[in-house]
Short mmCIF file of C-alpha atoms and ligand atoms in Angstrom, two decimals:
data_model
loop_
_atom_site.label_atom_id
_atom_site.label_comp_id
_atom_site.label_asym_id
_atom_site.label_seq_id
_atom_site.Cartn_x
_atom_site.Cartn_y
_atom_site.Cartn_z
CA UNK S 1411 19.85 1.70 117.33
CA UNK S 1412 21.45 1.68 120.99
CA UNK S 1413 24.82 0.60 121.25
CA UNK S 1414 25.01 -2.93 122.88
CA UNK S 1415 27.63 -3.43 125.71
CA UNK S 1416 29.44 -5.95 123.66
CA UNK S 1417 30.07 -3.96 120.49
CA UNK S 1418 33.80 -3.36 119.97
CA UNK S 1419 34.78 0.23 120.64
CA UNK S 1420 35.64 3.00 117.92
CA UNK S 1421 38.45 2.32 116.74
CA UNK S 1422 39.31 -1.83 116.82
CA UNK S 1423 40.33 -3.71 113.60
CA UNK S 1424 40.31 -7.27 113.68
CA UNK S 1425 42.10 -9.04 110.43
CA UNK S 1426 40.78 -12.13 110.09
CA UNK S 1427 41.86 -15.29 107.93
CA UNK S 1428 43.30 -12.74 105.33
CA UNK S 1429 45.12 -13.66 102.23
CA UNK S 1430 46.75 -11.21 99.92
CA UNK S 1431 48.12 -12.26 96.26
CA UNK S 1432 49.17 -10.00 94.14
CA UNK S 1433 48.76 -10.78 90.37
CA UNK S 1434 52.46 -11.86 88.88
CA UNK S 1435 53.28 -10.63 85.32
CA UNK S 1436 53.54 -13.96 83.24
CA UNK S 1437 53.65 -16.00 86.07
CA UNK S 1438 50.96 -19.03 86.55
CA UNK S 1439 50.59 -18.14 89.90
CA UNK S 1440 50.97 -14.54 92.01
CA UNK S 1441 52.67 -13.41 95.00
CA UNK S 1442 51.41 -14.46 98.28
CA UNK S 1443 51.86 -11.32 99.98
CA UNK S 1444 49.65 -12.05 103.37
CA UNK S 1445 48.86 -15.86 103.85
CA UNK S 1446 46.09 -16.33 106.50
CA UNK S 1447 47.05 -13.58 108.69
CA UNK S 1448 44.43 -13.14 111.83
CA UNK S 1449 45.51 -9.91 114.23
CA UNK S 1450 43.37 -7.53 116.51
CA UNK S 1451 44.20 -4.16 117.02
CA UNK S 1452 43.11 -2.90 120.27
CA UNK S 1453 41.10 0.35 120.25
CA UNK S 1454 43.20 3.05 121.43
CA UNK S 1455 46.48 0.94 120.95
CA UNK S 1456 49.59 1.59 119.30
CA UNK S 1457 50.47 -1.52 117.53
CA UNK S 1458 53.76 -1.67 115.66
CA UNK S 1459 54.38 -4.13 112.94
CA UNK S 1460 58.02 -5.17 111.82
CA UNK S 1461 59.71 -7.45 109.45
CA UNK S 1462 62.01 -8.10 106.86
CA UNK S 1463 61.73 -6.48 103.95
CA UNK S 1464 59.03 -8.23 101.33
CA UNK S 1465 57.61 -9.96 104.70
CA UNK S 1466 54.32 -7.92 103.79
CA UNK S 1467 54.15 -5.46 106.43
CA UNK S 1468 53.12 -2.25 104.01
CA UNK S 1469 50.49 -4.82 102.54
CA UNK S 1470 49.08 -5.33 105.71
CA UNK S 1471 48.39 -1.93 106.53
CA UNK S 1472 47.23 -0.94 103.21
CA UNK S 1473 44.08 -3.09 103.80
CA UNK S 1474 43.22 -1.59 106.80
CA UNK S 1475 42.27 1.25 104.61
CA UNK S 1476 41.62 -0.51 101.36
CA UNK S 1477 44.40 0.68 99.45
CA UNK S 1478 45.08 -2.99 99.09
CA UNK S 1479 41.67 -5.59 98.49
CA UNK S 1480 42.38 -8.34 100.39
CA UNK S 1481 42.28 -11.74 98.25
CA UNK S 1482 40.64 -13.52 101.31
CA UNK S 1483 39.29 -12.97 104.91
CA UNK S 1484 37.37 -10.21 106.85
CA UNK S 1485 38.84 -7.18 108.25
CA UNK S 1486 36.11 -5.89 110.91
CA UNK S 1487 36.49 -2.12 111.67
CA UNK S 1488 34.48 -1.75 114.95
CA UNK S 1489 33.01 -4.98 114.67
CA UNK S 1490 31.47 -4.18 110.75
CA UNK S 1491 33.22 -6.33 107.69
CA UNK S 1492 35.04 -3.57 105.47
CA UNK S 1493 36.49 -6.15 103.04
CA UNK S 1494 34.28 -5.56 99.94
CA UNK S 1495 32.65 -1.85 100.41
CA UNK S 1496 32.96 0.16 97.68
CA UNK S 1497 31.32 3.88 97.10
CA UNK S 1498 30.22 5.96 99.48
CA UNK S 1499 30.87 3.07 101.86
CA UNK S 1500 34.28 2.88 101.02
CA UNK S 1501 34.72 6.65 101.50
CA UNK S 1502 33.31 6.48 104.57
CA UNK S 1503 35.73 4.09 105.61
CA UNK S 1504 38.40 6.15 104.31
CA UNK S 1505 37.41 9.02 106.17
CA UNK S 1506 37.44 7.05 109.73
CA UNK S 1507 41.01 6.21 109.00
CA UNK S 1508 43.76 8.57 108.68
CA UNK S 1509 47.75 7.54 107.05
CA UNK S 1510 51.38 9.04 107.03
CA UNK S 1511 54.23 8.61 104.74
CA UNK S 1512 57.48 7.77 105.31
CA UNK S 1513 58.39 11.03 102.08
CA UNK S 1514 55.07 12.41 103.20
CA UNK S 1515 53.24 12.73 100.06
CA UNK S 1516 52.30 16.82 100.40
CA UNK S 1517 51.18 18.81 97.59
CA UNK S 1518 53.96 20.74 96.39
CA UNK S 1519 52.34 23.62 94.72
CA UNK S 1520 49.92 24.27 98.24
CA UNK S 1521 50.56 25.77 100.74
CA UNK S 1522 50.72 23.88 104.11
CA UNK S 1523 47.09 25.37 105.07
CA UNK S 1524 45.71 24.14 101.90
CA UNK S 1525 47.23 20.29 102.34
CA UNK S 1526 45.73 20.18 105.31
CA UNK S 1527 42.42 21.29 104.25
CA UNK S 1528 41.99 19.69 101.18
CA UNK S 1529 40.53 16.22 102.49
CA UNK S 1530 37.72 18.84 103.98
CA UNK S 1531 37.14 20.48 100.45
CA UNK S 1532 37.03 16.99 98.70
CA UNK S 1533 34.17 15.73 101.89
CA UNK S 1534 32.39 19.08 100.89
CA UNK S 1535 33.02 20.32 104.52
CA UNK S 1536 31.41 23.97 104.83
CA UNK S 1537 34.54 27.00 104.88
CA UNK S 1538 33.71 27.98 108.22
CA UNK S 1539 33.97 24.17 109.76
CA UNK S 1540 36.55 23.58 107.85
CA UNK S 1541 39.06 26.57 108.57
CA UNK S 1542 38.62 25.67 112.45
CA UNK S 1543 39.43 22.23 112.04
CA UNK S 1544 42.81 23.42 110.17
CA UNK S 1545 43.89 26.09 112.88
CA UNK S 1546 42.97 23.69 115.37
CA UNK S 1547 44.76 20.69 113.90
CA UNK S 1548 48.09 23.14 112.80
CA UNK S 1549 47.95 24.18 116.23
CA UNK S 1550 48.05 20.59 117.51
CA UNK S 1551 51.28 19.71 115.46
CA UNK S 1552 53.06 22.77 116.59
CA UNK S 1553 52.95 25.03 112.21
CA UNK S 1554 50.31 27.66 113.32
CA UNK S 1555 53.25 29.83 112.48
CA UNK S 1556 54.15 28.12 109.11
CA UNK S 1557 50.07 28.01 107.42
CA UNK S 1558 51.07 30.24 104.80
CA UNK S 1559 54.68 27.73 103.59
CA UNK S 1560 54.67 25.76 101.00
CA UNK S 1561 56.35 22.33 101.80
CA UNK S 1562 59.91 22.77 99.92
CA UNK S 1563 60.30 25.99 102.58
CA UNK S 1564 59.75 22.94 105.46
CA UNK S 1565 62.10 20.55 107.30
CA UNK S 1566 61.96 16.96 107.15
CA UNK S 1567 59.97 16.63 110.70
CA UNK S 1568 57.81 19.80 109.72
CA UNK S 1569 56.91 18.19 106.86
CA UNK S 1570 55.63 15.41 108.54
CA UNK S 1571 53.74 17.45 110.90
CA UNK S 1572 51.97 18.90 108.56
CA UNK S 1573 51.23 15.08 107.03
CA UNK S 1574 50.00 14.20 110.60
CA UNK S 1575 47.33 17.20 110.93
CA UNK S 1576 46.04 16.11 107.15
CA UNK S 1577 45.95 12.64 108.56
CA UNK S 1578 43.89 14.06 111.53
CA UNK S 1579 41.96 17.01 109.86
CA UNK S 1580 38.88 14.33 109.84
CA UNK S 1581 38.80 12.97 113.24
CA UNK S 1582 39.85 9.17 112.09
CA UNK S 1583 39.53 6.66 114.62
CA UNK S 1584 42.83 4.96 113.14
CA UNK S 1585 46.02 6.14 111.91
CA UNK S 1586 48.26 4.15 109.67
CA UNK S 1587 51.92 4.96 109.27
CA UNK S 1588 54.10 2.96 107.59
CA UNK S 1589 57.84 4.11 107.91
CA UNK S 1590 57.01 7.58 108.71
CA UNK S 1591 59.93 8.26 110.96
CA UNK S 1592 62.43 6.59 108.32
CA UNK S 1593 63.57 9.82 106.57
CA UNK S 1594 64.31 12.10 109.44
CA UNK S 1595 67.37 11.87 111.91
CA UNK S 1596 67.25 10.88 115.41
CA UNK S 1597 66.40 13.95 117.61
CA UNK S 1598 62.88 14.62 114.86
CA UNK S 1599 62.13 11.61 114.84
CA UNK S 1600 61.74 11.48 118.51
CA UNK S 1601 59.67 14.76 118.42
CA UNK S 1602 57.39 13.24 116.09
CA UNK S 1603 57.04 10.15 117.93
CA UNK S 1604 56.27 12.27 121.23
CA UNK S 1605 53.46 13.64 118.85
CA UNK S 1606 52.19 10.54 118.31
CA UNK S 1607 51.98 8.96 121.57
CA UNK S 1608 49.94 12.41 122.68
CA UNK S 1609 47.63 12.09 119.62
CA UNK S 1610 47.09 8.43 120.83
CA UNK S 1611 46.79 9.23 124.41
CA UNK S 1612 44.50 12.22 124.17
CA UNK S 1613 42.82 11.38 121.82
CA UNK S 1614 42.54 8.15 121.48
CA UNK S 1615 43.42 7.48 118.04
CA UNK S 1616 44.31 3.31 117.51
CA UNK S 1617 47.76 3.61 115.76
CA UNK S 1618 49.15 1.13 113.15
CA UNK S 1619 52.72 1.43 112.90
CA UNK S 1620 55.58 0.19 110.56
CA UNK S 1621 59.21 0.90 111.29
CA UNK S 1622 62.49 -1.19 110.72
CA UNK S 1623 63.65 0.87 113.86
CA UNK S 1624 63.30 -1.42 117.22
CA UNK S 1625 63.89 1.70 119.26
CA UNK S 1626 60.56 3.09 117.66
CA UNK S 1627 58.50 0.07 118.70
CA UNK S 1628 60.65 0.30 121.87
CA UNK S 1629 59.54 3.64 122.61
CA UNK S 1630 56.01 4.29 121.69
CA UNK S 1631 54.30 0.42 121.01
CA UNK S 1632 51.85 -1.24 123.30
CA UNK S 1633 51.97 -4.44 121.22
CA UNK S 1634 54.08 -5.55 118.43
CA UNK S 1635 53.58 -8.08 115.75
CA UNK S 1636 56.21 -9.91 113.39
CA UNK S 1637 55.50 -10.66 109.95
CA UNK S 1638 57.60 -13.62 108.23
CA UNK S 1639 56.74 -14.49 104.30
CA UNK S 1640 53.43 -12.99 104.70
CA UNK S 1641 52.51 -14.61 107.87
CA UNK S 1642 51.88 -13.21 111.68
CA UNK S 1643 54.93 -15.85 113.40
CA UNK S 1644 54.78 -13.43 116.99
CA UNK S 1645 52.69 -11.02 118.41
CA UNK S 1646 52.24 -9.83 122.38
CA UNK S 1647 53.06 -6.63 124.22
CA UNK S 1648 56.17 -5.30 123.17
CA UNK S 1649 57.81 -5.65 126.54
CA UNK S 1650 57.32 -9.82 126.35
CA UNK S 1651 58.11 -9.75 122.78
CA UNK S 1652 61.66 -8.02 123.13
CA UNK S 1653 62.36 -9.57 126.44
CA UNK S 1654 62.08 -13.29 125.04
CA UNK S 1655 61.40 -13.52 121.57
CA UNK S 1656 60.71 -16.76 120.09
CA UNK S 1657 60.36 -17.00 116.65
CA UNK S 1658 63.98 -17.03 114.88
CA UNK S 1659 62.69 -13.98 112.87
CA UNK S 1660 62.01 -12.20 116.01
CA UNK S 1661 65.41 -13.03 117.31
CA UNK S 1662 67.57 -11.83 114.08
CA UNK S 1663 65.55 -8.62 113.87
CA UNK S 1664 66.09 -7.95 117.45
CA UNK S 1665 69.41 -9.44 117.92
CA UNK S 1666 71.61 -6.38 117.33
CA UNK S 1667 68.96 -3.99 119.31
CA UNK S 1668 69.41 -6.37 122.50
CA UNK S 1669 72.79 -6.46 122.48
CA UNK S 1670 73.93 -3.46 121.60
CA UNK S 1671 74.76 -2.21 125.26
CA UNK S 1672 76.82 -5.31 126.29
CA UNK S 1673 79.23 -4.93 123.48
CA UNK S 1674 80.09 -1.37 125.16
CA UNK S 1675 80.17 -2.16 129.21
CA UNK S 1676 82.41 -5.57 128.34
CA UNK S 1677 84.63 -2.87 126.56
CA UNK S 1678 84.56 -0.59 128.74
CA UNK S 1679 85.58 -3.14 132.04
CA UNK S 1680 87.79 -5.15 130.20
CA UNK S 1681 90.79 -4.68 132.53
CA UNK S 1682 89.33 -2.88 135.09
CA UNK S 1683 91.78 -3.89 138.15
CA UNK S 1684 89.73 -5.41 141.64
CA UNK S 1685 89.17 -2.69 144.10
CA UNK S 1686 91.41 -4.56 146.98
CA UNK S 1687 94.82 -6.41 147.34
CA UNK S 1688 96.47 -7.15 143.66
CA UNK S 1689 95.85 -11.03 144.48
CA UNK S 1690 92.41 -11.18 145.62
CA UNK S 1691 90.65 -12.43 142.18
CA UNK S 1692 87.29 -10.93 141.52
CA UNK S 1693 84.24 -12.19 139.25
CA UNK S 1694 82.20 -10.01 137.08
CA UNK S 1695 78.72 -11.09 136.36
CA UNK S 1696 76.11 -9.69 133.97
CA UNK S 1697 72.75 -9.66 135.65
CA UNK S 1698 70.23 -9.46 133.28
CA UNK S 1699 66.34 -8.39 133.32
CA UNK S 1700 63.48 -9.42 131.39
CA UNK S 1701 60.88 -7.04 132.84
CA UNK S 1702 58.94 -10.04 134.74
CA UNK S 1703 60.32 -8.25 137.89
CA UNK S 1704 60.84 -5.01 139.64
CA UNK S 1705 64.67 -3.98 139.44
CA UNK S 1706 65.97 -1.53 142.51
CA UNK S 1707 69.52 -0.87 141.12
CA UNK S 1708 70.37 0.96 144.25
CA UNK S 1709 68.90 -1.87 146.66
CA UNK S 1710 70.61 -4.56 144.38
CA UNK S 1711 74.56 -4.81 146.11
CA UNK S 1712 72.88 -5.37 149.26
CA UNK S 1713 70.71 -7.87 147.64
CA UNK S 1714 73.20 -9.95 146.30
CA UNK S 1715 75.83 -9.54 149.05
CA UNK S 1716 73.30 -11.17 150.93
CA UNK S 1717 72.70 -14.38 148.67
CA UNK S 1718 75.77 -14.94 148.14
CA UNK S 1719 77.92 -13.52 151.62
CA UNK S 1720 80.40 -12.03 149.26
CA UNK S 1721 81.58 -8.29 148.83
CA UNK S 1722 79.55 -6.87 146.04
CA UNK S 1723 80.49 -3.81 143.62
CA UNK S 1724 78.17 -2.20 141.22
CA UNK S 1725 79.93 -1.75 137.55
CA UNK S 1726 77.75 -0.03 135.10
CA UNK S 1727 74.01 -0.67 134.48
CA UNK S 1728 71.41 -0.31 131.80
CA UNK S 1729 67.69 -0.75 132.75
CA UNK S 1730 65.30 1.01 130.46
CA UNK S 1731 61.34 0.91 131.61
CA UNK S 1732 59.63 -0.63 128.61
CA UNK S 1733 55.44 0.30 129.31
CA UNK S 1734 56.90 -0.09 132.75
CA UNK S 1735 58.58 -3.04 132.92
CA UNK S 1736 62.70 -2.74 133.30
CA UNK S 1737 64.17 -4.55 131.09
CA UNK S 1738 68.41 -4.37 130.43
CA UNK S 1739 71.88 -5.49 132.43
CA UNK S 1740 73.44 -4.74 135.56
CA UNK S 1741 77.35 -5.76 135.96
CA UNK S 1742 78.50 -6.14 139.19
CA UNK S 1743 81.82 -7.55 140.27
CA UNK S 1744 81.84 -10.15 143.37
CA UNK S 1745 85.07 -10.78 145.69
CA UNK S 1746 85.05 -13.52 148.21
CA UNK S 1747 85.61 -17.78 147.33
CA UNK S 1748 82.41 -18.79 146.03
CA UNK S 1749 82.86 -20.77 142.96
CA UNK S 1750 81.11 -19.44 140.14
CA UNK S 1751 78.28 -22.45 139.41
CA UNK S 1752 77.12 -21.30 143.39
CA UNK S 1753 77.11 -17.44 142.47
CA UNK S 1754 75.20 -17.99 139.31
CA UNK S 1755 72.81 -20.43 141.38
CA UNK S 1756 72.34 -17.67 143.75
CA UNK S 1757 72.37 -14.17 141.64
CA UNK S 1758 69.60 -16.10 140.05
CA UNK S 1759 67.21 -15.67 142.75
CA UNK S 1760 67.23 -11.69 141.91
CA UNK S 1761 67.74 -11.51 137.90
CA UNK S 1762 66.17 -13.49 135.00
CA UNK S 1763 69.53 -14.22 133.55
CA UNK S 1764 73.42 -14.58 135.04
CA UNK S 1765 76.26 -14.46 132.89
CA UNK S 1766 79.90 -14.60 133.73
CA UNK S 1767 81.52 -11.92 131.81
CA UNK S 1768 85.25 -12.40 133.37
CA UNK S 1769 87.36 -12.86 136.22
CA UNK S 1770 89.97 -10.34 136.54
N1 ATP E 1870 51.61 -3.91 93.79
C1 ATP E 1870 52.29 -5.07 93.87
N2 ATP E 1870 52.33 -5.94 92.86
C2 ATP E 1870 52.97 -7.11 92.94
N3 ATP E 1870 53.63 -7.53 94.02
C3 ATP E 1870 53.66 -6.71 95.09
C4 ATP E 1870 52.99 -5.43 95.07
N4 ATP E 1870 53.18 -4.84 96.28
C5 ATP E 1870 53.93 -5.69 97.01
N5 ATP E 1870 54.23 -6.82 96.31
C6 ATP E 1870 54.98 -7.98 96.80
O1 ATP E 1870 54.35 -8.45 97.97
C7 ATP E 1870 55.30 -8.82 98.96
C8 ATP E 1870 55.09 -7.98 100.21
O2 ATP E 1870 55.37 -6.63 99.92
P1 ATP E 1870 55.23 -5.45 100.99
O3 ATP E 1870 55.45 -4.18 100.26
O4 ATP E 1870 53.97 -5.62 101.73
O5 ATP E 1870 56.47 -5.76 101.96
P2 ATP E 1870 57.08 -4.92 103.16
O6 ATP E 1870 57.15 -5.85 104.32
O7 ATP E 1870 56.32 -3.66 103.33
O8 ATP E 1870 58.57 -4.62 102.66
P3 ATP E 1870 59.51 -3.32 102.89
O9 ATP E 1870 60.06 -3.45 104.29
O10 ATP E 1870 60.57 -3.48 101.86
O11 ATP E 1870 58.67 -2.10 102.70
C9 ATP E 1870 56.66 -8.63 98.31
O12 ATP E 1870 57.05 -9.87 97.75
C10 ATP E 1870 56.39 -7.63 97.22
O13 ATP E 1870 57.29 -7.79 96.16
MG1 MG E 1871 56.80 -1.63 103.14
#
């Protein structure tokens, strides 16, 4: 059989219509973990999925790879319905998709080497193919030194590297990880999601991705979709998503994360004196960006003392690049007798968003 043009490419999942209930003990009816939930996952994507805890997020991912039946719908991996294999089928299945844990789930009593090799022992892989594959893969993740360690001799973030060349050891077109930075502190979990975004980008791999961290989905995410009581209530690339979120789930879960830096430059200026005479009054203003539009920081005071024919200083800012797209504030402080409806009206014409933060 030729491939036709229009078959999806390695590596899509499409959920469609899927329902989830898990049986209740004693209860008449069961829990409704996933109610009609319909998502694609783009081939080569890294999609991260967040929610509140219960919203169904690990029972989402855990039918990509069967773990969990779904109740209802069709989950189409590369275009073929997966719901209902079982057997060989199902191990096939199992074997195109690969999964971390967030407390990695190694064999204690092997030694690094062997974890990684035993998914090649249980597919009957012959020794020779299957020592390659290991070196290869333990070279990937950065342990060639460590093959002979058992995983109690390991770090946190080793540990997981050695999780992520199991995942891998089989050449899965998907990789599932639900919470699998969760357990390790800041600076390792950033090395292990720079290993992730390389094993996406080189090769390929579609990623599913769980995390209660927003700075995860921030950093590494293409697209990002919110679960809410089992159902899909936002989904879009990550940059729209966290630059105007509009479901009120959405909002509280990334409330905190898209403040946070305000809090800190309204501390930080409260007080701080105008730059001329003691009685000229100045305004500060918090220019904000959504990531709909390029942001020049540097060309920005000439900008706005432009529009608005007033002296302009620069403050602080805080524009991150999300896929690209710079999203965060600038404060500057204007001088001059414009009132301030006329310098919002105009500092509009360069920022998404103008708020008055003071007039000192
Ligand atoms: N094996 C199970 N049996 C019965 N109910 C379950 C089972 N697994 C999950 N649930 C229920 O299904 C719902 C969704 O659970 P799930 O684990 O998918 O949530 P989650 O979003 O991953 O939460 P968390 O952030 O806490 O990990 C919850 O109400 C949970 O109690
Ligand atoms: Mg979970």
């Amino acid at each position: 059989m030729t491939s036709s043009p229009l078959a999806p490419a390695r590596g899509s999942v499409r959920f469609e219509n899927i329902t989830k209930s898990y049986a209740a003990k004693g209860a008449a009816t069961g829990v409704l973990a996933l109610d009609d939930v319909s998502l694609d996952l783009p081939p080569g994507k890294i999609t991260g999925v967040i929610g509140r805890s219960g919203a169904g997020k690990s029972t989402l991912l855990r039918t990509v790879n069967l773990l969990e039946r779904p109740s209802s719908g069709r989950i189409l991996l590369d275009g073929q319905d997966i719901a209902a294999v079982t057997g060989n089928q199902l191990r096939e299945v199992r074997r195109r998709i690969g999964m971390i844990f967030q407390h990695f789930s190694l064999m204690s009593s092997k030694t690094v080497w062997e974890n990684v090799r035993l998914p090649l022992r249980m597919a009957g892989v012959p020794d020779a193919e299957a020592d390659q594959r290991v070196a290869e893969l333990l070279e990937l993740v950065g342990l060639d030194h460590r093959a002979d360690a058992y995983p109690a001799q390991l770090s946190g973030g080793q540990k997981q590297r050695v999780g992520i060349a199991r995942a891998l050891v089989q050449d899965p077109e998907i990789l599932l990880c639900d919470e699998a930075t969760s357990a390790l502190d800041p600076e390792t979990t950033r090395s292990i999601l720079e290993l992730l975004q390389r094993i996406n980008r080189e090769r390929g791999v579609t990623i599913l991705l769980i995390t209660h961290e927003m700075g995860v989905i921030q950093e590494i995410c293409d697209l990002v979709a919110v679960i809410d009581g089992g159902k899909v209530v936002e989904h879009g690339p990550v940059w729209q998503v966290f630059s105007s979120p509009e479901h009120p789930t959405t909002l509280s879960l990334l409330e905190s994360f898209r403040r946070s830096s305000l809090p800190e430059i309204t501390r930080a200026l409260s007080g701080v004196a105008p730059a001329g005479a003691p009685d000229k009054r100045e305004t500060q203003l918090v220019l904000r960006f959504d990531g709909t539009r390029p942001v020049d920081v540097s060309a920005l005071v000439n900008q706005l003392q432009d529009q608005t024919g007033t002296p302009v200083r620069m403050l602080a800012s805080s524009i991150t690049p999300v896929q690209g797209h710079p999203q965060g504030y600038v404060v500057v402080s204007l001088g001059g007798g414009l009132g301030h409806d006329s310098l919002i009206e105009r500092a509009r014409s360069i920022a998404s968003e103008v708020e008055i933060l003071q007039t000192v």
